[in-house]
Coordinates of C-alpha atoms in Angstrom, one line a residue:
M1 CA -22.8 41.0 86.3
V2 CA -22.0 38.7 83.4
C3 CA -24.1 39.3 80.3
P4 CA -25.4 36.3 78.3
P5 CA -24.0 36.0 74.8
R6 CA -26.0 37.7 72.1
P7 CA -27.9 35.4 69.6
E8 CA -26.0 36.9 66.7
K9 CA -22.7 35.9 68.3
M10 CA -24.0 32.4 69.1
R11 CA -25.0 32.0 65.4
S12 CA -21.5 33.0 64.3
L13 CA -19.9 30.5 66.6
L14 CA -22.1 27.6 65.6
P15 CA -20.2 26.7 62.4
L16 CA -16.9 26.7 64.3
L17 CA -18.4 24.5 67.0
L18 CA -19.6 22.0 64.4
L19 CA -16.2 22.0 62.7
L20 CA -14.5 21.2 66.0
L21 CA -17.0 18.5 66.8
C22 CA -16.5 16.9 63.4
E23 CA -12.7 17.1 63.7
A24 CA -12.9 15.5 67.2
G25 CA -15.1 12.8 65.9
S26 CA -12.8 12.0 63.0
R27 CA -9.8 11.8 65.4
A28 CA -11.7 9.6 67.8
A29 CA -12.5 7.1 65.0
P30 CA -9.7 6.8 62.5
K31 CA -10.0 4.3 59.7
P32 CA -8.8 0.9 60.8
N33 CA -5.7 -0.7 59.3
F34 CA -5.8 -4.2 57.9
V35 CA -3.2 -7.0 58.1
L36 CA -4.4 -10.0 56.2
I37 CA -2.2 -13.1 56.5
M38 CA -2.7 -16.0 54.2
A39 CA -0.7 -19.2 54.7
D40 CA -0.2 -21.6 51.8
D41 CA -1.4 -25.2 52.2
L42 CA -1.6 -25.0 56.0
G43 CA -4.0 -27.6 57.4
I44 CA -6.6 -26.8 60.1
G45 CA -5.0 -29.5 62.2
D46 CA -1.6 -27.7 62.2
P47 CA -2.0 -24.7 64.6
G48 CA -2.0 -25.3 68.3
C49 CA -5.3 -23.3 68.7
Y50 CA -7.0 -25.9 66.5
G51 CA -5.8 -28.9 68.6
N52 CA -2.2 -29.6 67.5
R53 CA -0.1 -30.4 70.6
T54 CA 3.4 -31.0 69.0
L55 CA 3.7 -28.2 66.4
R56 CA 4.7 -24.9 68.0
T57 CA 2.6 -22.0 66.8
P58 CA 2.5 -19.5 69.7
N59 CA 1.9 -16.4 67.6
I60 CA -1.0 -17.9 65.6
D61 CA -2.4 -19.2 68.9
R62 CA -2.1 -15.7 70.3
L63 CA -4.5 -14.4 67.6
A64 CA -7.0 -17.0 68.7
K65 CA -6.6 -16.1 72.4
E66 CA -6.9 -12.3 71.7
G67 CA -9.5 -12.5 69.0
V68 CA -12.1 -14.8 67.4
K69 CA -11.6 -18.3 66.2
L70 CA -13.8 -19.5 63.3
T71 CA -14.3 -23.2 63.5
Q72 CA -16.1 -23.6 60.2
H73 CA -14.1 -21.2 58.0
L74 CA -14.1 -22.4 54.4
A75 CA -11.9 -21.7 51.4
A76 CA -14.0 -21.0 48.3
S77 CA -11.9 -23.5 46.4
P78 CA -9.5 -26.3 47.4
L79 CA -6.7 -25.0 45.1
C80 CA -4.4 -22.0 45.3
T81 CA -5.3 -19.9 42.3
P82 CA -9.1 -20.0 42.4
S83 CA -9.1 -19.7 46.2
R84 CA -7.0 -16.6 46.1
A85 CA -9.1 -15.1 43.3
A86 CA -12.2 -15.6 45.5
F87 CA -10.4 -14.1 48.5
M88 CA -9.4 -11.0 46.7
T89 CA -12.8 -10.4 45.0
G90 CA -15.4 -11.8 47.3
R91 CA -16.7 -13.9 44.4
Y92 CA -16.8 -17.5 43.5
P93 CA -13.8 -18.0 41.1
I94 CA -16.1 -19.3 38.3
R95 CA -17.5 -15.7 38.0
S96 CA -14.1 -14.3 37.1
G97 CA -13.0 -17.2 34.8
M98 CA -10.5 -18.4 37.4
A99 CA -11.9 -21.9 37.5
S100 CA -10.3 -24.5 35.1
Q101 CA -12.1 -26.9 32.9
S102 CA -8.9 -29.0 32.5
R103 CA -6.8 -31.0 34.9
S104 CA -4.5 -28.1 35.7
G105 CA -6.3 -25.7 38.0
V106 CA -3.5 -23.3 38.7
F107 CA -0.8 -21.3 36.9
L108 CA 2.6 -23.0 36.6
F109 CA 4.5 -20.6 34.3
L110 CA 5.4 -16.9 34.7
A111 CA 4.9 -16.5 31.0
S112 CA 1.3 -17.6 30.9
S113 CA -1.3 -15.2 29.6
G114 CA -4.2 -16.0 32.0
G115 CA -4.9 -14.2 35.2
L116 CA -7.3 -12.2 37.3
P117 CA -9.1 -10.0 34.8
E118 CA -8.6 -6.3 35.0
S119 CA -12.4 -5.9 35.2
E120 CA -12.4 -7.6 38.6
V121 CA -12.5 -5.4 41.7
T122 CA -10.3 -6.4 44.6
F123 CA -10.5 -5.2 48.2
A124 CA -7.1 -3.5 47.6
R125 CA -8.5 -1.4 44.8
L126 CA -11.5 -0.4 47.0
L127 CA -9.2 0.6 49.8
K128 CA -6.7 2.4 47.6
N129 CA -9.6 4.6 46.4
Q130 CA -10.3 5.4 50.1
G131 CA -6.8 6.7 50.7
Y132 CA -5.2 3.5 52.0
A133 CA -1.6 2.6 51.4
T134 CA -1.7 -1.0 50.0
A135 CA 0.9 -3.7 49.8
L136 CA 1.1 -7.4 49.0
V137 CA 4.2 -9.2 50.3
G138 CA 4.7 -12.9 49.4
K139 CA 2.8 -15.1 46.9
W140 CA 0.4 -13.7 44.2
H141 CA -0.4 -16.7 41.8
L142 CA -3.0 -14.7 39.9
G143 CA -1.2 -14.1 36.7
T144 CA 1.2 -11.4 35.4
H145 CA 0.9 -10.5 31.7
C146 CA -1.6 -10.6 28.9
R147 CA -0.1 -9.6 25.5
N148 CA 3.6 -8.7 26.2
N149 CA 6.1 -8.8 29.0
S150 CA 5.6 -5.2 29.9
D151 CA 1.8 -4.8 30.2
F152 CA 1.5 -6.3 33.7
C153 CA -2.2 -6.6 33.2
H154 CA -2.7 -9.2 35.9
H155 CA 0.1 -8.0 38.2
P156 CA -0.8 -6.9 41.8
S157 CA -0.1 -3.3 40.8
S158 CA -3.0 -3.5 38.3
H159 CA -5.3 -4.7 41.1
G160 CA -4.9 -1.9 43.7
F161 CA -1.6 -2.7 45.4
D162 CA 0.9 0.1 45.6
H163 CA 3.7 -2.2 46.6
F164 CA 4.5 -5.8 45.7
H165 CA 7.4 -7.9 46.8
G166 CA 7.3 -11.6 46.3
I167 CA 6.7 -14.4 43.8
P168 CA 4.3 -13.9 40.9
V169 CA 3.6 -17.6 40.5
T170 CA 4.0 -20.1 43.2
N171 CA 6.6 -22.0 45.2
L172 CA 7.3 -25.4 43.5
R173 CA 9.6 -28.3 44.2
D174 CA 11.2 -27.5 40.8
C175 CA 12.3 -24.2 42.3
K176 CA 14.6 -25.8 44.9
P177 CA 17.3 -28.1 43.5
G178 CA 17.2 -31.6 44.9
Q179 CA 13.5 -31.4 45.9
G180 CA 12.1 -33.3 42.9
S181 CA 9.5 -32.0 40.4
V182 CA 5.7 -31.5 40.2
F183 CA 6.0 -32.4 36.5
T184 CA 7.2 -36.0 37.0
S185 CA 3.9 -37.6 35.6
A186 CA 3.7 -35.2 32.7
L187 CA 7.4 -35.7 31.8
R188 CA 6.9 -39.5 31.9
L189 CA 3.8 -39.2 29.6
L190 CA 5.2 -36.6 27.2
A191 CA 8.9 -37.6 27.1
F192 CA 9.9 -40.9 28.6
V193 CA 7.0 -43.0 27.2
P194 CA 7.5 -41.6 23.6
L195 CA 11.3 -42.2 23.9
Q196 CA 10.7 -45.8 24.9
V197 CA 8.2 -46.3 22.0
I198 CA 10.7 -44.8 19.6
A199 CA 13.5 -47.1 21.0
V200 CA 11.3 -50.2 20.6
A201 CA 10.3 -49.1 17.1
L202 CA 14.0 -48.6 16.1
L203 CA 15.0 -52.0 17.5
T204 CA 12.1 -53.8 15.9
L205 CA 12.7 -52.2 12.5
A206 CA 16.4 -52.9 12.7
A207 CA 15.7 -56.6 13.6
L208 CA 13.2 -57.0 10.7
R209 CA 15.7 -55.4 8.3
W210 CA 18.6 -57.6 9.5
L211 CA 16.5 -60.7 9.2
G212 CA 15.4 -59.7 5.7
L213 CA 11.7 -59.7 6.6
L214 CA 11.1 -56.1 5.8
R215 CA 12.8 -53.5 3.6
V216 CA 13.2 -50.4 5.9
P217 CA 14.5 -47.3 4.2
G218 CA 17.3 -45.4 5.9
L219 CA 15.0 -42.3 6.0
A220 CA 12.7 -44.1 8.5
F221 CA 15.6 -44.6 10.9
A222 CA 16.7 -41.0 10.4
G223 CA 13.3 -39.7 11.0
L224 CA 12.8 -41.7 14.3
L225 CA 16.3 -40.6 15.5
L226 CA 15.5 -37.0 14.8
L227 CA 12.2 -37.3 16.6
A228 CA 13.9 -38.8 19.6
A229 CA 16.6 -36.1 19.5
A230 CA 13.9 -33.4 19.4
I231 CA 12.0 -34.9 22.4
L232 CA 15.2 -35.4 24.4
G233 CA 16.4 -31.9 23.6
A234 CA 13.0 -30.4 24.7
L235 CA 13.2 -32.5 27.9
L236 CA 16.7 -31.3 28.7
A237 CA 15.8 -27.6 27.9
F238 CA 12.8 -27.8 30.2
L239 CA 14.8 -29.3 33.0
H240 CA 17.5 -26.7 32.6
Y241 CA 15.4 -23.5 32.0
F242 CA 12.3 -24.0 34.1
R243 CA 13.8 -22.8 37.4
P244 CA 15.4 -19.6 36.2
L245 CA 12.5 -18.7 34.0
N246 CA 9.7 -19.3 36.5
C247 CA 11.1 -19.1 40.0
V248 CA 11.6 -15.4 40.4
L249 CA 11.3 -12.8 43.0
L250 CA 9.8 -9.4 42.0
R251 CA 9.9 -6.0 43.7
N252 CA 7.0 -4.2 42.2
R253 CA 7.4 -4.7 38.4
E254 CA 11.1 -5.4 38.5
I255 CA 12.9 -8.7 38.9
S256 CA 15.0 -8.6 42.1
Q257 CA 16.2 -12.2 42.1
Q258 CA 16.3 -14.8 39.3
P259 CA 16.1 -17.6 40.2
L260 CA 15.0 -16.9 43.7
S261 CA 17.2 -17.9 46.6
Y262 CA 15.6 -19.6 49.7
D263 CA 18.4 -18.3 51.9
N264 CA 16.6 -16.3 54.7
L265 CA 13.7 -15.8 52.3
T266 CA 11.1 -15.7 55.1
Q267 CA 13.2 -13.1 57.0
R268 CA 13.6 -10.9 53.9
L269 CA 9.9 -10.9 53.2
T270 CA 8.9 -10.4 56.8
E271 CA 11.4 -7.4 57.1
D272 CA 9.8 -5.9 54.0
A273 CA 6.3 -6.2 55.5
A274 CA 7.5 -4.6 58.7
R275 CA 9.1 -1.7 56.7
F276 CA 5.8 -1.1 54.9
I277 CA 4.0 -0.9 58.3
R278 CA 6.6 1.5 59.7
R279 CA 6.4 3.7 56.6
N280 CA 2.7 4.0 56.8
A281 CA 2.1 4.1 60.6
E282 CA 0.5 7.6 60.3
T283 CA -1.9 6.7 57.5
P284 CA -4.5 3.9 57.0
F285 CA -2.9 0.9 55.4
L286 CA -3.7 -2.6 54.0
L287 CA -1.0 -5.3 54.2
V288 CA -1.6 -8.7 52.6
F289 CA 1.1 -10.9 53.9
S290 CA 0.9 -14.0 51.7
C291 CA 3.2 -16.6 53.1
L292 CA 5.1 -18.9 50.8
Q293 CA 5.2 -21.5 53.5
V294 CA 4.2 -24.3 53.9
H295 CA 3.8 -25.1 50.2
T296 CA 6.5 -27.4 48.8
A297 CA 9.4 -26.9 48.2
L298 CA 9.7 -26.8 52.0
F299 CA 12.4 -24.4 53.3
A300 CA 13.5 -22.9 56.6
S301 CA 16.4 -20.8 57.7
K302 CA 19.2 -22.2 60.0
D303 CA 17.4 -20.8 63.1
F304 CA 14.5 -23.2 62.4
A305 CA 15.9 -26.1 60.3
G306 CA 15.8 -29.3 62.2
K307 CA 14.2 -27.8 65.3
S308 CA 10.6 -29.1 65.1
Q309 CA 9.1 -32.5 65.8
H310 CA 7.7 -32.7 62.3
G311 CA 10.7 -32.7 60.1
A312 CA 11.0 -30.2 57.2
Y313 CA 7.3 -29.4 57.3
G314 CA 7.3 -28.6 61.0
D315 CA 10.4 -26.4 60.5
A316 CA 8.7 -24.4 57.8
A317 CA 5.5 -24.1 59.8
E318 CA 7.2 -22.9 62.9
E319 CA 9.2 -20.3 60.9
M320 CA 6.0 -19.0 59.4
D321 CA 4.6 -18.7 62.9
W322 CA 7.7 -16.6 63.8
S323 CA 7.0 -14.3 60.9
V324 CA 3.4 -13.8 62.1
G325 CA 4.8 -12.9 65.5
Q326 CA 7.2 -10.3 64.0
I327 CA 4.3 -8.5 62.3
L328 CA 2.3 -8.5 65.5
N329 CA 5.3 -7.1 67.4
V330 CA 5.7 -4.2 64.9
L331 CA 2.0 -3.3 65.4
E332 CA 2.4 -3.4 69.1
E333 CA 5.7 -1.4 69.0
L334 CA 4.0 1.4 66.9
R335 CA 0.8 1.3 69.1
L336 CA -1.3 0.2 66.1
T337 CA -2.7 -3.0 67.6
N338 CA -6.0 -1.5 68.8
N339 CA -6.7 0.1 65.4
T340 CA -5.7 -2.9 63.2
L341 CA -7.9 -5.8 62.2
V342 CA -5.6 -8.9 61.8
Y343 CA -6.9 -11.9 59.8
F344 CA -5.1 -15.2 59.5
S345 CA -6.1 -18.1 57.3
S346 CA -4.9 -20.6 54.7
D347 CA -5.8 -20.7 51.0
Q348 CA -6.9 -24.3 51.3
G349 CA -6.3 -27.5 53.4
A350 CA -3.1 -29.4 53.7
H351 CA -1.7 -31.3 50.7
V352 CA -1.9 -34.8 52.1
E353 CA -0.4 -36.4 49.0
E354 CA 2.9 -34.5 49.5
V355 CA 5.1 -37.5 50.4
T356 CA 8.7 -37.7 49.0
S357 CA 10.2 -40.7 47.3
K358 CA 11.9 -41.5 50.6
G359 CA 8.6 -41.6 52.4
E360 CA 9.0 -38.2 54.2
V361 CA 5.7 -36.5 54.8
H362 CA 5.8 -32.9 53.4
G363 CA 2.1 -32.2 53.8
G364 CA 0.3 -30.9 56.9
S365 CA -2.6 -32.1 59.0
N366 CA -6.2 -31.6 58.4
G367 CA -7.1 -32.8 61.9
I368 CA -10.2 -35.0 62.0
Y369 CA -11.3 -34.0 58.6
K370 CA -11.3 -36.2 55.4
G371 CA -9.4 -35.4 52.3
G372 CA -7.2 -32.3 51.7
K373 CA -6.0 -29.9 49.1
G374 CA -7.6 -30.4 45.7
N375 CA -10.9 -31.9 46.8
N376 CA -14.0 -30.6 48.7
W377 CA -14.1 -33.1 51.5
E378 CA -13.9 -31.0 54.7
G379 CA -10.1 -31.5 54.9
G380 CA -9.7 -29.6 51.6
I381 CA -11.7 -26.5 52.4
R382 CA -12.1 -26.2 56.2
V383 CA -9.2 -23.9 57.1
P384 CA -8.0 -21.9 60.1
G385 CA -9.9 -18.6 60.5
L386 CA -8.7 -16.1 63.1
L387 CA -9.5 -12.4 63.5
R388 CA -8.2 -10.0 66.1
W389 CA -9.2 -6.4 66.8
P390 CA -8.8 -5.5 70.5
G391 CA -11.7 -3.4 71.9
V392 CA -13.9 -4.2 68.9
I393 CA -13.9 -8.0 68.7
E394 CA -14.4 -10.1 71.8
A395 CA -11.2 -12.0 72.8
G396 CA -11.5 -15.8 73.1
L397 CA -14.8 -16.0 71.1
E398 CA -15.5 -19.1 69.0
V399 CA -17.8 -18.9 66.0
D400 CA -19.2 -22.2 64.7
A401 CA -21.4 -20.8 61.9
P402 CA -20.2 -21.4 58.3
T403 CA -18.0 -18.6 57.0
S404 CA -16.0 -18.2 53.8
N405 CA -12.7 -16.5 52.8
M406 CA -14.9 -14.5 50.4
D407 CA -16.3 -12.8 53.4
V408 CA -13.1 -10.8 53.9
F409 CA -13.9 -8.6 50.9
P410 CA -17.2 -7.1 52.1
T411 CA -16.0 -7.0 55.7
V412 CA -12.9 -4.9 54.9
A413 CA -14.8 -2.7 52.5
A414 CA -17.5 -1.9 55.0
L415 CA -15.0 -1.1 57.8
A416 CA -13.0 1.2 55.4
G417 CA -16.1 3.0 54.3
A418 CA -16.0 1.7 50.7
A419 CA -19.2 0.9 48.8
L420 CA -19.4 -2.5 47.3
P421 CA -19.6 -2.7 43.5
Q422 CA -23.2 -2.7 42.3
D423 CA -22.6 -4.1 38.8
R424 CA -21.8 -7.7 39.9
V425 CA -22.7 -10.4 42.3
I426 CA -20.7 -10.4 45.6
D427 CA -20.9 -13.8 47.2
G428 CA -19.1 -12.9 50.5
R429 CA -20.9 -11.6 53.6
D430 CA -19.9 -9.1 56.2
L431 CA -18.4 -11.0 59.2
M432 CA -18.8 -8.2 61.7
P433 CA -22.3 -9.2 63.1
L434 CA -20.8 -12.6 63.9
L435 CA -17.6 -11.2 65.3
R436 CA -19.4 -8.7 67.5
S437 CA -21.9 -11.4 68.7
Q438 CA -24.7 -9.4 67.2
S439 CA -25.8 -12.5 65.3
Q440 CA -25.4 -16.2 66.0
H441 CA -26.2 -17.3 62.5
S442 CA -24.2 -16.9 59.4
E443 CA -25.7 -15.0 56.5
H444 CA -24.6 -17.9 54.3
E445 CA -27.7 -20.1 54.3
F446 CA -26.1 -21.9 51.3
L447 CA -22.5 -22.2 50.2
F448 CA -21.4 -23.8 46.9
H449 CA -18.2 -25.9 46.6
Y450 CA -16.6 -26.0 43.2
C451 CA -14.0 -28.4 42.0
N452 CA -12.4 -26.1 39.5
F453 CA -15.2 -25.3 37.0
Y454 CA -17.6 -28.0 38.2
L455 CA -20.2 -27.6 41.0
N456 CA -19.1 -30.4 43.4
A457 CA -21.2 -29.9 46.5
V458 CA -23.7 -27.7 48.3
R459 CA -23.7 -26.8 52.0
W460 CA -27.0 -25.8 53.7
H461 CA -27.4 -24.4 57.2
P462 CA -31.2 -24.0 57.7
R463 CA -32.2 -20.9 59.6
N464 CA -34.2 -22.8 62.2
S465 CA -31.9 -25.8 62.6
S466 CA -28.6 -26.8 64.1
S467 CA -28.0 -29.2 61.2
I468 CA -25.4 -28.4 58.5
W469 CA -26.2 -30.5 55.4
K470 CA -23.7 -31.1 52.7
A471 CA -24.6 -32.8 49.4
F472 CA -22.0 -34.1 47.0
F473 CA -22.9 -34.5 43.3
F474 CA -19.6 -36.3 42.7
T475 CA -16.6 -37.3 44.8
P476 CA -13.0 -37.9 43.8
N477 CA -11.7 -41.5 43.4
F478 CA -9.0 -41.8 46.0
T479 CA -6.0 -43.9 44.9
P480 CA -4.8 -46.3 46.0
E481 CA -8.1 -47.7 47.3
G482 CA -8.6 -46.9 50.9
A483 CA -6.2 -44.0 50.9
N484 CA -7.1 -40.4 52.1
G485 CA -6.1 -38.8 48.9
C486 CA -5.2 -39.2 45.2
F487 CA -1.7 -40.3 45.7
L488 CA -1.2 -41.8 42.2
T489 CA -1.9 -38.4 40.6
H490 CA -0.5 -36.3 43.4
V491 CA -3.8 -34.3 43.5
C492 CA -7.4 -35.1 42.8
F493 CA -9.0 -34.2 39.5
C494 CA -12.5 -33.0 38.9
N495 CA -14.0 -35.0 36.0
G496 CA -13.9 -38.0 33.8
R497 CA -12.6 -41.3 35.2
F498 CA -11.2 -39.6 38.2
I499 CA -14.6 -39.1 39.9
T500 CA -17.7 -41.0 40.9
R501 CA -21.0 -39.3 40.3
H502 CA -23.9 -39.8 42.8
Q503 CA -27.5 -40.0 42.1
P504 CA -29.1 -39.2 44.5
P505 CA -26.3 -36.9 45.8
L506 CA -24.3 -38.1 48.7
L507 CA -25.7 -36.4 51.8
F508 CA -24.0 -35.7 55.1
D509 CA -25.0 -33.9 58.3
L510 CA -21.8 -32.2 59.4
S511 CA -23.2 -31.2 62.7
T512 CA -23.2 -34.9 63.8
D513 CA -20.7 -36.3 61.3
P514 CA -18.0 -33.7 60.7
R515 CA -15.6 -36.5 59.4
E516 CA -18.0 -37.3 56.6
R517 CA -17.9 -41.0 57.4
A518 CA -21.6 -42.1 57.2
P519 CA -23.9 -40.7 54.4
V520 CA -27.4 -40.0 55.5
T521 CA -30.0 -42.5 54.0
P522 CA -33.7 -42.1 53.3
G523 CA -34.4 -44.7 56.0
A524 CA -32.5 -42.8 58.6
E525 CA -33.7 -39.3 57.7
P526 CA -37.4 -38.9 57.0
R527 CA -36.8 -35.6 55.2
F528 CA -34.1 -37.0 53.0
W529 CA -35.7 -36.2 49.7
E530 CA -37.1 -32.8 50.9
I531 CA -33.6 -31.8 52.0
L532 CA -32.0 -32.8 48.7
D533 CA -34.8 -31.0 46.7
T534 CA -34.2 -27.8 48.7
M535 CA -30.4 -28.0 48.0
Q536 CA -30.9 -28.7 44.3
Q537 CA -33.2 -25.7 44.0
A538 CA -30.6 -23.5 45.7
A539 CA -28.0 -24.9 43.3
D540 CA -30.2 -24.1 40.3
R541 CA -30.8 -20.6 41.5
H542 CA -27.1 -20.1 42.0
A543 CA -26.3 -21.5 38.5
R544 CA -28.7 -18.9 37.0
T545 CA -26.5 -16.1 38.5
V546 CA -23.3 -17.4 36.9
Q547 CA -22.5 -15.8 33.6
A548 CA -20.2 -17.1 30.9
V549 CA -16.8 -15.4 31.0
P550 CA -13.4 -16.0 29.3
N551 CA -11.7 -19.0 30.8
Q552 CA -8.4 -17.6 32.3
L553 CA -7.2 -21.2 32.9
S554 CA -7.7 -22.6 29.5
L555 CA -4.9 -24.5 27.9
P556 CA -3.8 -21.6 25.6
N557 CA -3.8 -19.3 28.7
L558 CA -1.8 -21.8 30.8
L559 CA 0.9 -22.5 28.2
W560 CA 4.4 -20.8 28.4
K561 CA 4.8 -18.0 25.8
P562 CA 8.3 -16.8 25.1
W563 CA 7.1 -13.2 24.3
L564 CA 5.7 -13.0 27.9
Q565 CA 8.9 -14.1 29.6
M566 CA 10.6 -11.8 32.0
C567 CA 14.4 -11.8 32.5
C568 CA 16.9 -9.8 34.4
P569 CA 17.9 -6.7 32.5
S570 CA 21.5 -7.7 32.9
S571 CA 21.0 -11.2 31.4
S572 CA 21.3 -12.3 27.8
G573 CA 19.1 -14.8 26.0
L574 CA 17.4 -17.3 28.3
S575 CA 20.2 -17.3 30.9
C576 CA 18.0 -15.1 33.2
Q577 CA 20.4 -14.9 36.2
C578 CA 20.6 -12.1 38.8
R579 CA 21.8 -13.3 42.1
Q580 CA 21.5 -10.4 44.5
E581 CA 18.2 -8.9 45.6
Q582 CA 18.3 -5.1 45.6
R583 CA 16.4 -3.6 48.4
D584 CA 14.4 -0.4 47.8
R585 CA 13.7 1.2 51.1
G586 CA 12.2 4.4 49.6
G587 CA 8.7 5.4 48.6
R588 CA 5.4 5.7 50.4
A589 CA 4.3 2.1 49.8

């Protein structure tokens, strides 16, 4: 006869049973990993899964097939720096001071003092506090220093990333010899025009003096010649030093290559991302793989150069797709696929004005959508949005509701078990109800589209309607007339003579007119004034939540400062040359 266990014995076993159950539960549901891939200037019309039939993107398309495709995924800004600030913080860039009031809306110099404030909370910082290993490989573009070249106040390491390997600023034509310059217009205005004026003045004064019509002292000629020499010297110094001083590759806080070399650059960064995953396969990790491609200067290794149907742009895009595939393969090899949320997007739309002096198109495709990078027509802000998590997210699902790259912040935080900051406005919304088909409607009833510092447009998706209204307070003046971009200035500007204001605002229904071709009129829409009034009230409510903060993209913060300049330890003066990148394979991150 078997005796039943005594109550005292059962009570003593109860804590042990609870401990075993808790341990089993924790093993059954480990924290997910996150791989967030951000392309640079990739248009929504570029990947095959969004309709392209000639550009080969099998790995990006694989994410769409095995996960969810967002068809109305929106960048919070149509420019690199503010869009990336919003992505990292889940907040409109105006809240962090990362929205410029001048023409330049991005950082161009390594030795600028502006950047993402230390007071901002990134998803990397939240996850690091939850025990995650964190890394950013690729492009940062959110500042480096504040007061000296060793404080690294804006560096990724000050924003929650254990490991950084990439470029602190951005990839520019000036970084690759023979690819031209983004400063052509500025150099013409600040150097060539003054030199021409000085030359005309010298010739005029010399003629007047020779004819005896005016007594011109020799000091006047000397002064003009000295001024011309100073301008010419500054021009030559800029052209000589810009590349080594600004086009650098960092490994954490150390320069590993100056100026950076494009030789197998995608392969080097991809290998580093793969090593990070391998090192942290047994612990939760966050990898932000921030592609340098397809921003100009375009580059591709010999395995991809000349292989696409779209010239240098297609070569770069197809190499970037290869790098996405390499990361997916590592996850599969290590059996991490089912416990990893992969996100793929672009920081803004394709740069349609990127056309070389020879007529070669170096910008991508925004599909059917109007405009592109630098403006808030749909082509500038509607970007690819793909998410994959096998077993959790339904494969092959399409979500048409408006979503934002700011939504990644609260989504990742919730899945990692991190509480959102309570001392600030978070503009992003958790994507999981949409991704799990628990909701068909976005939590974003309204979205606000900024052109740098200025509120440009409002998007409204009414709860009880299929309409998606978009009202423009102003639009950029495309040049030349009839073009699909601001080709004369290379990118559209946000104020002054470069825009046209609309009163009443220009209204579109994107559900029936996604190409934004035919503005809605009071005669065609009986609720025209009611719709605009609702959107204006929403804009007013939003404006009341925006607090004044220091402008990180002010002219003083944008300017190059010699005391913030980083150079190779082995270099002297401003030579700043170190050719070989040193690989550091050690460390947890």
